[in-house]
Every structure is written in structure tokens, then in C-alpha cells.
Coordinates of C-alpha atoms and ligand atoms in Angstrom, one line a residue:
X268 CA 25.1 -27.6 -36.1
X269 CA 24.1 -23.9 -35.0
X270 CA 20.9 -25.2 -35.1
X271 CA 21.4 -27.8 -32.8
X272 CA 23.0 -25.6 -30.8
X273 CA 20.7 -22.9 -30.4
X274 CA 17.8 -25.7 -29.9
X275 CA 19.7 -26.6 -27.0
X276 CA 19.9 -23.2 -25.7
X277 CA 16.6 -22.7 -25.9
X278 CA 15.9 -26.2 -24.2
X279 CA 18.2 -24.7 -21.4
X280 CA 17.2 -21.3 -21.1
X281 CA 14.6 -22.0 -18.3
X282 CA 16.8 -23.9 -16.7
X283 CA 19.3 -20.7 -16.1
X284 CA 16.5 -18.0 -15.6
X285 CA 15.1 -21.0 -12.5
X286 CA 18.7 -20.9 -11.3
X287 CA 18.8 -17.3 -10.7
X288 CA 14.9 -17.1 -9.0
X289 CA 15.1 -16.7 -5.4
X290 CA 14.8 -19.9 -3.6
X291 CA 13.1 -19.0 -0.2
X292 CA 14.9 -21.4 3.3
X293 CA 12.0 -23.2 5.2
X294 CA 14.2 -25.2 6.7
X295 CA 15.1 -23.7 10.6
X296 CA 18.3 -26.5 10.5
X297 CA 19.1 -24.3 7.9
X298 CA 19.4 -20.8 9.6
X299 CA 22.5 -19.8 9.5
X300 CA 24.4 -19.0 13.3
X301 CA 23.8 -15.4 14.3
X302 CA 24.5 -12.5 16.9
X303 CA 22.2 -10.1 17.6
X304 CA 23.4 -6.0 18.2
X305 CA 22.5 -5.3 21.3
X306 CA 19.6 -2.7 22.0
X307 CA 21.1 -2.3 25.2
X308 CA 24.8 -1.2 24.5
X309 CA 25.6 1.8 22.5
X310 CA 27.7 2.0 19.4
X311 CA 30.7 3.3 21.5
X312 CA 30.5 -0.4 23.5
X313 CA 29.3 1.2 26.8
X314 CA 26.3 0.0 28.2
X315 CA 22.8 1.5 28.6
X316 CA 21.6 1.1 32.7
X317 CA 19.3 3.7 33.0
X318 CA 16.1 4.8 31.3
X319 CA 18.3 7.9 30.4
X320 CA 20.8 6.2 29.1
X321 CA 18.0 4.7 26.9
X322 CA 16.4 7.9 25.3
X323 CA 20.1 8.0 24.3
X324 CA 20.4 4.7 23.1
X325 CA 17.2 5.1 21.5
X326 CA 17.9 7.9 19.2
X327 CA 21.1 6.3 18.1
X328 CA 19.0 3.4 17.2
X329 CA 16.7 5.4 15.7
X330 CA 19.0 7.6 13.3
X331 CA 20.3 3.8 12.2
X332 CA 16.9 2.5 10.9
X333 CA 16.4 5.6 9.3
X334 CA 19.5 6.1 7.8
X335 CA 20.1 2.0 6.6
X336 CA 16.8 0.9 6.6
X337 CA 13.7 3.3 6.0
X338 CA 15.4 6.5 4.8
X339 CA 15.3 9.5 6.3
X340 CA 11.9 12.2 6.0
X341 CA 12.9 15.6 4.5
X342 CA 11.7 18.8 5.9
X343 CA 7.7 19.2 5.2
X344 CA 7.4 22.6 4.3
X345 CA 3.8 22.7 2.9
X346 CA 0.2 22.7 4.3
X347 CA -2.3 20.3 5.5
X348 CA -6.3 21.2 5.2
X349 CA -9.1 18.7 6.5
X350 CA -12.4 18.8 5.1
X351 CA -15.4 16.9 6.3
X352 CA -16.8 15.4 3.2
X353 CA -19.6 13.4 4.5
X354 CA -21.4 12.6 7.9
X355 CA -23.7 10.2 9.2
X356 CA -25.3 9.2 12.3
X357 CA -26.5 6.1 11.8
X358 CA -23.9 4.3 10.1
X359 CA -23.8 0.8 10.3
X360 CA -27.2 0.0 11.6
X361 CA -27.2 2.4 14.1
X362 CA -24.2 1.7 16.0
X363 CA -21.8 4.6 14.8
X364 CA -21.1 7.7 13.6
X365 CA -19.7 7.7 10.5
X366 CA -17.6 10.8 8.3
X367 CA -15.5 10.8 5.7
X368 CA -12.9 13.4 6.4
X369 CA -10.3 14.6 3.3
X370 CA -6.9 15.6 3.7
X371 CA -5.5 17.7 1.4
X372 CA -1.5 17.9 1.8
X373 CA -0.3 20.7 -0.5
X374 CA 3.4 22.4 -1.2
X375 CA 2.6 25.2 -3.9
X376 CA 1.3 23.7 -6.6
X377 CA 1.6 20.3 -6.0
X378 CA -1.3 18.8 -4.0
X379 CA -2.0 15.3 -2.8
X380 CA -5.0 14.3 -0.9
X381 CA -6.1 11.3 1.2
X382 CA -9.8 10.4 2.6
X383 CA -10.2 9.2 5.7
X384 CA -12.8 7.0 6.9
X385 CA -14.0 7.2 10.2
X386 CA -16.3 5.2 11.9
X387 CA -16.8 6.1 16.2
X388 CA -19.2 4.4 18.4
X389 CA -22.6 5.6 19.8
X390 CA -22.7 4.2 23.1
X391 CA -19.0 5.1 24.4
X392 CA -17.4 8.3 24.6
X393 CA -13.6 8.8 24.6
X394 CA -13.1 5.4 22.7
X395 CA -9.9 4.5 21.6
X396 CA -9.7 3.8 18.1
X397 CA -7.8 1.5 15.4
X398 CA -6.2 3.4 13.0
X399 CA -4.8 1.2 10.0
X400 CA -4.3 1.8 6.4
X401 CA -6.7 -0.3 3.6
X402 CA -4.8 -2.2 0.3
X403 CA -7.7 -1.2 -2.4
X404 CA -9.9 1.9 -1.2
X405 CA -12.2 2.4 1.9
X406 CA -14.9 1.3 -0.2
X407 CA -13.2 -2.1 0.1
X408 CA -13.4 -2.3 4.2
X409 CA -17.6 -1.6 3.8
X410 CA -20.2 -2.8 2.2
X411 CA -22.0 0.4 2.8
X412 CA -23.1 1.7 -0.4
X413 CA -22.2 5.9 0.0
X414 CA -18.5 5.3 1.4
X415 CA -16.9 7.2 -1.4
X416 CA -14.2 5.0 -3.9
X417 CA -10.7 6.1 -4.2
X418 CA -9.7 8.6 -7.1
X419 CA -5.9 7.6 -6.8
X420 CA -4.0 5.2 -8.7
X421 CA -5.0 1.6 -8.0
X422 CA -3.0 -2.0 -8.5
X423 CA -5.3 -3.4 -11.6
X424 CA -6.7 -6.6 -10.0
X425 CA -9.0 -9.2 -11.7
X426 CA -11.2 -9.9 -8.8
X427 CA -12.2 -6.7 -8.1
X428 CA -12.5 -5.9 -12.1
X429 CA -9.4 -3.3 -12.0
X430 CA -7.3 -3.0 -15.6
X431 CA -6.9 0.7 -15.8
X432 CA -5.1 1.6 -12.5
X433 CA -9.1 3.1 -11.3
X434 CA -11.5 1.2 -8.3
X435 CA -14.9 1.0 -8.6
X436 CA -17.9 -0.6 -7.6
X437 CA -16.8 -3.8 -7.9
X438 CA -14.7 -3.8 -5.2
X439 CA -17.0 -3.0 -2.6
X440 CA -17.2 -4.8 1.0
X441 CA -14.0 -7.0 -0.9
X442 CA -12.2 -6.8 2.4
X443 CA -15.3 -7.0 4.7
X444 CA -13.6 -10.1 6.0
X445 CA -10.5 -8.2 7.6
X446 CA -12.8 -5.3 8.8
X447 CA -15.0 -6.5 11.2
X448 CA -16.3 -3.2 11.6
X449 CA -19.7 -3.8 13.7
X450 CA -17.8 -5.8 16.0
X451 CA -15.2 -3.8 17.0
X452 CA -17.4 -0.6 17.7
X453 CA -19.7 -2.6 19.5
X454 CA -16.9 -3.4 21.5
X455 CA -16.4 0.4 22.3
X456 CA -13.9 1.3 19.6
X457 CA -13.5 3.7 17.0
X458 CA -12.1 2.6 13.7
X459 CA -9.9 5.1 11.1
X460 CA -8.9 3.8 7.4
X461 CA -7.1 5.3 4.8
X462 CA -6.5 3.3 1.6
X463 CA -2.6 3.5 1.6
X464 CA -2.4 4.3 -2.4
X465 CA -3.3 8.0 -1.4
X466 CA -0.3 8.9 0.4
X467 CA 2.0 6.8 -1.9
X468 CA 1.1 4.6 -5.2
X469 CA 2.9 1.5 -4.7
X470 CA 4.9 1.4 -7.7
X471 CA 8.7 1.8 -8.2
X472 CA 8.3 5.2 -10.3
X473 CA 11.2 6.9 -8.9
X474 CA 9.2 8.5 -6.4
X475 CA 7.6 11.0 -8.6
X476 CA 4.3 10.3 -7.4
X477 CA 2.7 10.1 -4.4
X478 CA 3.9 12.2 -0.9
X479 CA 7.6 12.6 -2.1
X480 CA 7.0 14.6 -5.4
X481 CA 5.8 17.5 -2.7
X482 CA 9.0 17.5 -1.4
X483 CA 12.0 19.4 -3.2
X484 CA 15.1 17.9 -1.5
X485 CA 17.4 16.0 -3.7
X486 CA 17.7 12.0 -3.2
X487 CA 20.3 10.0 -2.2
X488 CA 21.5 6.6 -0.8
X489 CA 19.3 7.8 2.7
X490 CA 16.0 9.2 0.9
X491 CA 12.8 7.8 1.9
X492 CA 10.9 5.3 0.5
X493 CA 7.5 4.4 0.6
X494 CA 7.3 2.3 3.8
X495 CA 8.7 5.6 5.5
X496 CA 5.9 7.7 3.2
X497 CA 3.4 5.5 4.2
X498 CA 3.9 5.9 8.1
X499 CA 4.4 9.8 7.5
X500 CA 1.2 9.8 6.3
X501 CA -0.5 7.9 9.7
X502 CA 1.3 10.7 11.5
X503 CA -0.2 13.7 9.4
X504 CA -3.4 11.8 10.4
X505 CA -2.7 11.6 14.2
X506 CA -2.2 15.8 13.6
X507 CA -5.4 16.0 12.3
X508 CA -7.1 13.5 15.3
X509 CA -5.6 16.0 16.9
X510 CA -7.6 18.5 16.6
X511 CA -10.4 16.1 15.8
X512 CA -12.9 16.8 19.2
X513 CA -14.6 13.5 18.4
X514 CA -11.4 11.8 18.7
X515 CA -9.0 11.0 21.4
X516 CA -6.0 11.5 20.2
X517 CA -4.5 9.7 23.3
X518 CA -5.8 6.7 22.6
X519 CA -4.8 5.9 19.1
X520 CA -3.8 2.4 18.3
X521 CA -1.8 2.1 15.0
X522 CA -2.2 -1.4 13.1
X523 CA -1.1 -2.8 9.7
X524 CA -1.2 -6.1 8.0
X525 CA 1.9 -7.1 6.0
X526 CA 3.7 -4.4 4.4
X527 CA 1.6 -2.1 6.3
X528 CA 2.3 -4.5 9.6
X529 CA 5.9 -3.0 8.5
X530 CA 4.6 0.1 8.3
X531 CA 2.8 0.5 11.5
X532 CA 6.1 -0.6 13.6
X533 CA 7.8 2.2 12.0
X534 CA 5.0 4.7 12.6
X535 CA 4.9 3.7 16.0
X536 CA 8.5 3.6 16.0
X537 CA 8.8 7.5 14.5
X538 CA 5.7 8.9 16.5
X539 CA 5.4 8.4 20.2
X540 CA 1.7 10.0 19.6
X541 CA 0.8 6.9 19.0
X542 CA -0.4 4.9 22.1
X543 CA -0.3 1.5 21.1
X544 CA 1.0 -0.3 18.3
X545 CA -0.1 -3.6 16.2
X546 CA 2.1 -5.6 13.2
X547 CA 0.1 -8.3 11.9
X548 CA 2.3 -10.4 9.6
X549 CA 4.5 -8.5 8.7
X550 CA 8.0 -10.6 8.6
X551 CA 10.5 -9.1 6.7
X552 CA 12.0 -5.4 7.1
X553 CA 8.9 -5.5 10.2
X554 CA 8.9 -7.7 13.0
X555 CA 10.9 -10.6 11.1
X556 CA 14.6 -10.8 12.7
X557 CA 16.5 -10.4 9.2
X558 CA 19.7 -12.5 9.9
X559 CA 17.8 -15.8 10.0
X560 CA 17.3 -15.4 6.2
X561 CA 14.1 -17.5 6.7
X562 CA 11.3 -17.2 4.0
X563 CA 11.6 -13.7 2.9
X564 CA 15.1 -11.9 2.5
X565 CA 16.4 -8.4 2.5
X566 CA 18.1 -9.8 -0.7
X567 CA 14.4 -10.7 -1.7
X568 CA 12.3 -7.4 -0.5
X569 CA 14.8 -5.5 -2.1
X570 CA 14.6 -6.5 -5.2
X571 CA 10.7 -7.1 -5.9
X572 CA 10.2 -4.0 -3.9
X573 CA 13.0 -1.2 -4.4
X574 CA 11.1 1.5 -3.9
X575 CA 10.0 0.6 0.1
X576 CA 13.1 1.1 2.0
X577 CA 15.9 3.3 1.7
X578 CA 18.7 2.3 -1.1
X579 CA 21.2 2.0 1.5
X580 CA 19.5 -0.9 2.7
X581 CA 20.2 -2.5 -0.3
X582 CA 23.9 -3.0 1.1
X583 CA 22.5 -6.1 2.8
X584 CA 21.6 -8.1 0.2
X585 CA 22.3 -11.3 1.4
X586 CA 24.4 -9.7 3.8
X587 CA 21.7 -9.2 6.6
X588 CA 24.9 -10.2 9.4
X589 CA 26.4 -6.7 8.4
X590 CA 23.2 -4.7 9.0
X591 CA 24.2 -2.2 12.0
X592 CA 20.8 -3.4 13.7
X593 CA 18.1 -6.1 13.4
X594 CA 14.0 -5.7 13.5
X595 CA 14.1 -6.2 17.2
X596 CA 15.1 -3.1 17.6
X597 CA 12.3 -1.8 15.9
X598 CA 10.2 -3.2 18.7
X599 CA 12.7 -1.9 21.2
X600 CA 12.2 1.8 19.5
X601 CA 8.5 1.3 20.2
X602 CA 9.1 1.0 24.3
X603 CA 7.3 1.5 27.0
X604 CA 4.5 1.6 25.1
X605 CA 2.6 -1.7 24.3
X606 CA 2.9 -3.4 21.1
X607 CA 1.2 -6.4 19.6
X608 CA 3.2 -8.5 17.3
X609 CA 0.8 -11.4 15.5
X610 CA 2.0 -14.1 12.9
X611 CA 0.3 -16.8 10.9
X612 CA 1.6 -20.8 10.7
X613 CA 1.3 -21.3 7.4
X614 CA 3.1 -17.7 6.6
X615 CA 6.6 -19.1 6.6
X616 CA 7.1 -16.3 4.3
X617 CA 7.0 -13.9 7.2
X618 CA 8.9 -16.3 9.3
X619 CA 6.8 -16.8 12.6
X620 CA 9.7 -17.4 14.6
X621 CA 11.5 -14.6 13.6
X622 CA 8.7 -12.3 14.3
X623 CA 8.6 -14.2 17.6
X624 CA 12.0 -13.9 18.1
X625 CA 12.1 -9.8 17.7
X626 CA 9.6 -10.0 20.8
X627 CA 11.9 -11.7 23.3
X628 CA 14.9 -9.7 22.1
X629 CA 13.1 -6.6 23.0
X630 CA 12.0 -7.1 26.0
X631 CA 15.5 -6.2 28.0
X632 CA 14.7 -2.9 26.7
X633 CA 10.8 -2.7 28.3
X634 CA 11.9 -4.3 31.5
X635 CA 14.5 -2.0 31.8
X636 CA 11.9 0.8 31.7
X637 CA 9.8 -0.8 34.3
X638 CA 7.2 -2.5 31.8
X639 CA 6.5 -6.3 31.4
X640 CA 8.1 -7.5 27.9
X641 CA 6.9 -10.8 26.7
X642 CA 6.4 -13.2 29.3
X643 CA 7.8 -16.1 27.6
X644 CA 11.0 -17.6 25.9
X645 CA 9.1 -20.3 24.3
X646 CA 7.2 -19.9 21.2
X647 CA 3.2 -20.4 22.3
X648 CA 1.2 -22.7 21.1
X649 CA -1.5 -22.0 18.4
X650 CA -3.8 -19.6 19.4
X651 CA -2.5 -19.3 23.0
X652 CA -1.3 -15.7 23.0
X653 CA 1.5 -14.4 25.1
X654 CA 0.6 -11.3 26.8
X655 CA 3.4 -8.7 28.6
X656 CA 3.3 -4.6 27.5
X657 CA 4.8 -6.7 24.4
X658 CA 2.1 -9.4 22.7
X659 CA 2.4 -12.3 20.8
X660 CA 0.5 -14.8 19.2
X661 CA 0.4 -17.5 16.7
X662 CA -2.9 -18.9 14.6
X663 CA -3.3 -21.1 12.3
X664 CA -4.1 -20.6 8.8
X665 CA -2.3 -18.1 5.8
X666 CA -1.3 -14.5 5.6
X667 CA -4.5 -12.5 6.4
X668 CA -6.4 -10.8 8.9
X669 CA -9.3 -13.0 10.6
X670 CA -11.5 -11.6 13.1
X671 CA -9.7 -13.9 15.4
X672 CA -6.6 -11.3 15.5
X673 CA -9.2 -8.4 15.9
X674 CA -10.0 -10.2 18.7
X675 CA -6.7 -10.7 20.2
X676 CA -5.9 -7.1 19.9
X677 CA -9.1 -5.8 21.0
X678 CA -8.8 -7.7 24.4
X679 CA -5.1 -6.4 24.6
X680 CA -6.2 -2.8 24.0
X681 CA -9.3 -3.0 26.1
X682 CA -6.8 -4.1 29.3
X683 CA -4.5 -1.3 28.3
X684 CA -7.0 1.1 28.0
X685 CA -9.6 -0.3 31.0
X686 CA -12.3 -0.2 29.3
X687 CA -15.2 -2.0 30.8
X688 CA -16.5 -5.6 29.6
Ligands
LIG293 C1 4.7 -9.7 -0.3 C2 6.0 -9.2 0.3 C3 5.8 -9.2 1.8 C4 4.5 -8.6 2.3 C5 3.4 -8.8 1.4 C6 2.2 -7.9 1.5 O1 4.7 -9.9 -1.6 O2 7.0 -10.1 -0.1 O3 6.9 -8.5 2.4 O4 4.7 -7.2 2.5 O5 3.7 -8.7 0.0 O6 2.3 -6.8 1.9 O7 1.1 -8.4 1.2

């Protein structure tokens, strides 16, 4: 009879562990009935009517996301030394100057360092230039054969031959696809890359690698995680553009793709160095509005991925209608200056609509500082992108980047920046 018994456990036991896996809603009849907070009306109820009112607003907003959502950045009290490791002229056939430039970010002992791969046209001067973390090394975004390989820890990965946490020269030009280097400096643009492992591994390891182990303060609930360590480290870049004098440090364009879509928003979000800003799919905890509970959940992101957001935003588990603010607002922090939210159809993990959504909900917040927010209600069509100071647009296809977004966002930022045809 045990026997039996435990035969049927085991019979059921997949059957339990199935009943506990998240079970994402593709269904929109399904959303549940929401209300939005307000950009525009400040946690004491009264309203926000002037574009002073708003810096106001804004840093209440602000101290929310990082406090719930993000986590809050300790004080840096180390150093930060740049070294030109490589140069060349002729980089990709001719058309750009290429360096590799290393960063070493250092607190006593404790050092980390991240390389930085540069790439800045010939023919144009002043150019404005991409900057956007890589998922697997620079080495990865080229198929030039001297761009060096990261040292840091790497995800192991059977297409690119990885089983003991090190790249190598397998993975080269991997990601050609998503960098369509030639054509965007032959378009007048720079492009910056950093593979995103330097500043942070992305592993839950209790944040004892990485950028936080060179900071002493003690954690708790409101300590940073690695979405927040991540963007830190785009803004110790943007220092260094700054005093860069190939680079125009006005004209930097921060742009992720998926967790580093959610990353750029909050760069661009944290640092109003940065002149323009581009999320390409990067649903939820990015441009995603969380209370739909479409596709991905806070519930979800939080569990898979403790160690990206703060743990106090693990108080929304499945309770995204609590959460003091919603991603719109994360587009809102981003005003006046432009920003480019893109999606993909078949992504309904990153819920399209949602990210769609966080667009329209922001743009009281633009108008109200004199700036065009997205010119439409109505979700576009495929491929037919909506352009205000905030961008949208929808293409077919999965979760990537094709050089059919490139395009999009070079066009936008070549408006924005007048650059000539
Ligand atoms: C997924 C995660 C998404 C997105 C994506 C990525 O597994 O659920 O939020 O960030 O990874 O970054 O590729």
C-alpha cells in the first residue's frame, strides 16, 4: 500500500511543481482594471501646473523609483582612471576611428575595470554617438579580429562555446546582427559599447562582485541592485566622454535592449547628461506599465532575477496596484528630453501595449514642458512609427535588435540633432 502510494506521488509530483510555475496572461480581456498615479499631482494631492512645480514633482518621483524600485546608489568614494589601450585609424574599412579605452574604478584595494569600445566617424566631426551596453563582450559586436575579449566573468553559453564563466574567440562578430556598426557611422554617428558583465556579473551572489563590493555601506530593503549598477556604470562613462576631446559629450544617446532597455530608461532617468534616450524591448520594470500583469510580472522578474531591482520591490509581487508609481513615470523622469521607446509583436513577454501605453501616459508631463509627447492615442500599425519628443514603434518579428530599429532611432536622433542627410 505505501508503495502504491508513493507511486502515485511520484506520478503527481509534476503535476504540483507545474502548478506552482508562473503562468504568463496573453490575454488583454484578461487585464485586470487599473488606475494609474498621476505624474502630474504630488503625493500631498496638489497638482503640478508649472514646470517648477515639475522639478518638484520630479524628484519626488524620482526618490520613489529609487527607493521601491531600483534602490538607491551609495556614496562613491573611490577613483576612476582611463587608459587608452588601443587605437586605430582605419577601423572598419576606413570609415572610423577606432580605441579601446579601459576604465579602471578603484576604492583602496578593491578594483574593477571596464573596456570601452569606441568606434567615431571619419567624415563628420562633433557626431553624436550611441552609447549601449553588449550581453557577451565587445568582441561579440565585431567581427574585427584585434578588439580585445572580456576578462570578466561571463554567462557559460553553448553557442559561443562558454562552460567556464570565460569568452573567447568563439564568440566573435556573434552579435554582428544587432550592431550594425558600418552603417551607423556612415550615417555620421559614433558608437560606445561596454559589455555589461564588467560593471556587474549578472548573477544573484549577494552583490559581492561586481561595482557594489567597492562600496562599504551596509544593505538594506533600498540597496541597489544591478539594473541601478549597470546605469551607474553608463554614467561613470559619460564622466569619462567627458573629458574625452574626441567625443561630444552633449550629444550622447543612451540605448539598451531588454534588461539593458530597462537599464537605459533608468540611466537616462538618473543622468540628465544624457541627451537622448532609447529602450528597445524592454517590458517589464522598463517601459512595460506593471499593473496590467501582461506577459512578464513584477511577481515574475523578481523571482528569476532578485538581484536587479531593489528588495523593496519585491513588496509588489503580484501586487503591482500597490506600487506608489508605474513605468510611465520612468518615461516622465526622462522629460523634456526625447526618448525612443521600441517594442516587438511577437514579444508579448514585454507586453507591447504596455510599453505603448507608458508613452501616452507620459506625455502630460512633456507637453506640460512645452515638448511634443507622442502624437497618438492609438497603438500604430507595424512598422509605422509614432514620432513626438517621445517615439514609438512596433515591428514585427521576436525580441531582438534588427537594423530596422537602428534605423528608426537613427532617423529620430539625426532630426533631433540636425544632422544633414
Ligand atoms: C528575460 C527577462 C526579461 C528581459 C530579458 C533579457 O529573461 O525576463 O525581463 O530582461 O530576459 O534581458 O534578455
Amino acid at each position: 500500500m505505501e508503495k502504491i502510494l508513493s507511486f502515485l506521488l511520484f506520478l503527481a509530483l509534476p503535476w504540483f511543481s507545474n502548478a506552482q510555475q508562473f503562468v504568463p496572461n496573453y490575454d488583454e480581456s484578461k487585464v485586470p482594471a487599473y488606475t494609474l498615479p498621476d505624474p502630474l499631482v504630488f503625493n500631498n494631492g496638489s497638482t503640478v501646473v508649472s514646470k517648477k512645480d515639475w522639478e518638484k514633482r520630479r524628484t519626488e518621483i524620482y526618490h520613489i523609483f529609487e527607493k521601491e524600485v531600483f534602490g538607491v546608489v551609495p556614496e562613491w568614494k573611490g577613483i576612476v582612471k582611463s587608459t587608452v589601450v588601443s587605437q586605430k585609424a582605419d577601423a572598419l574599412d576606413g570609415l572610423a576611428n577606432r580605441k579601446e579605452v579601459r576604465l579602471d574604478l578603484i576604492n583602496g584595494d578593491r578594483k574593477i575595470s571596464l573596456m570601452i569600445l569606441i568606434y567615431l566617424p571619419h567624415k563628420f566631426k562633433d557626431a553624436p554617438i550611441f552609447l549601449s551596453y553588449n550581453f557577451d563582450g565587445n568582441h561579440t559586436t565585431t567581427t574585427e579580429s584585434d578588439v580585445l575579449i572580456p576578462d570578466s566573468w561571463v554567462s557559460n553559453n553553448k553557442a559561443l562555446g562558454i562552460s567556464d564563466n570565460k569568452a573567447n574567440e568563439r564568440g566573435r562578430g556573434e552579435a554582428v546582427s544587432r550592431w550594425p556598426m558600418k552603417e551607423i557611422i556612415s550615417r555620421g554617428f559614433g558608437v560606445a559599447t561596454v559589455y555589461y558583465g564588467d560593471v556587474d556579473p549578472d548573477f544573484n551572489d549577494g552583490f559581492k562582485n561586481g561595482i557594489h563590493q567597492l562600496f562599504d555601506s551596509p544593505r538594506d530593503s533600498t540597496s541597489w541592485g544591478s539594473i541601478a549598477a549597470w546605469s551607474w556604470g553608463l554614467s561613470r562613462i559619460m564622466d569619462y566622454f567627458e573629458r574625452d576631446k574626441e567625443i561630444d559629450a552633449k550629444k550622447v544617446i543612451v540605448m539598451g535592449h531588454s534588461r539593458l532597455g530597462k537599464t537605459s530608461l533608468w540611466a537616462g532617468a538618473s543622468d540628465q547628461r544624457f541627451a537622448m534616450t532609447i529602450s528597445n524591448n524592454s517590458g517589464c520594470g522598463g517601459a512595460a506599465i506593471s499593473r496590467r500583469k501582461f506577459g512578464e510580472t513584477v511577481g515574475r522578474i523578481n523571482t528569476a532575477f532578485p538581484h536587479w531591482f531593489c528588495d523593496n520591490f519585491k513588496k509588489y509581487n503580484e501586487k503591482e496596484e500597490l506600487m506608489p508609481v508605474d513605468q510611465h513615470e520612468l518615461i516622465a523622469l526622462i522629460a523634456p528630453r526625447p526618448v525612443y521607446v521600441a517594442s516587438a509583436a511577437e514579444d508579448l513577454w514585454a507586453d507591447p501595449k504596455g510599453e505603448f501605453l507608458s508613452c501616452v501616459f507620459a506625455s502630460p508631463v512633456y507637453e506640460l514642458l512645452g515638448e511634443k509627447g507622442l502624437p497618438s492615442k492609438e497603438m500604430p500599425a507595424l512598422s509605422e512609427p509614432l514620432i513626438g519628443t517621445i517615439a514609438y514603434h512596433i515591428r514585427p518579428g521576436k525580441h531582438d535588435v534588427t537594423l530596422y530599429d537602428w534605423k528608426c532611432y537613427m532617423d529620430f536622433a539625426a532630426r533631433y540633432f540636425k544632422l544633414k542627410k
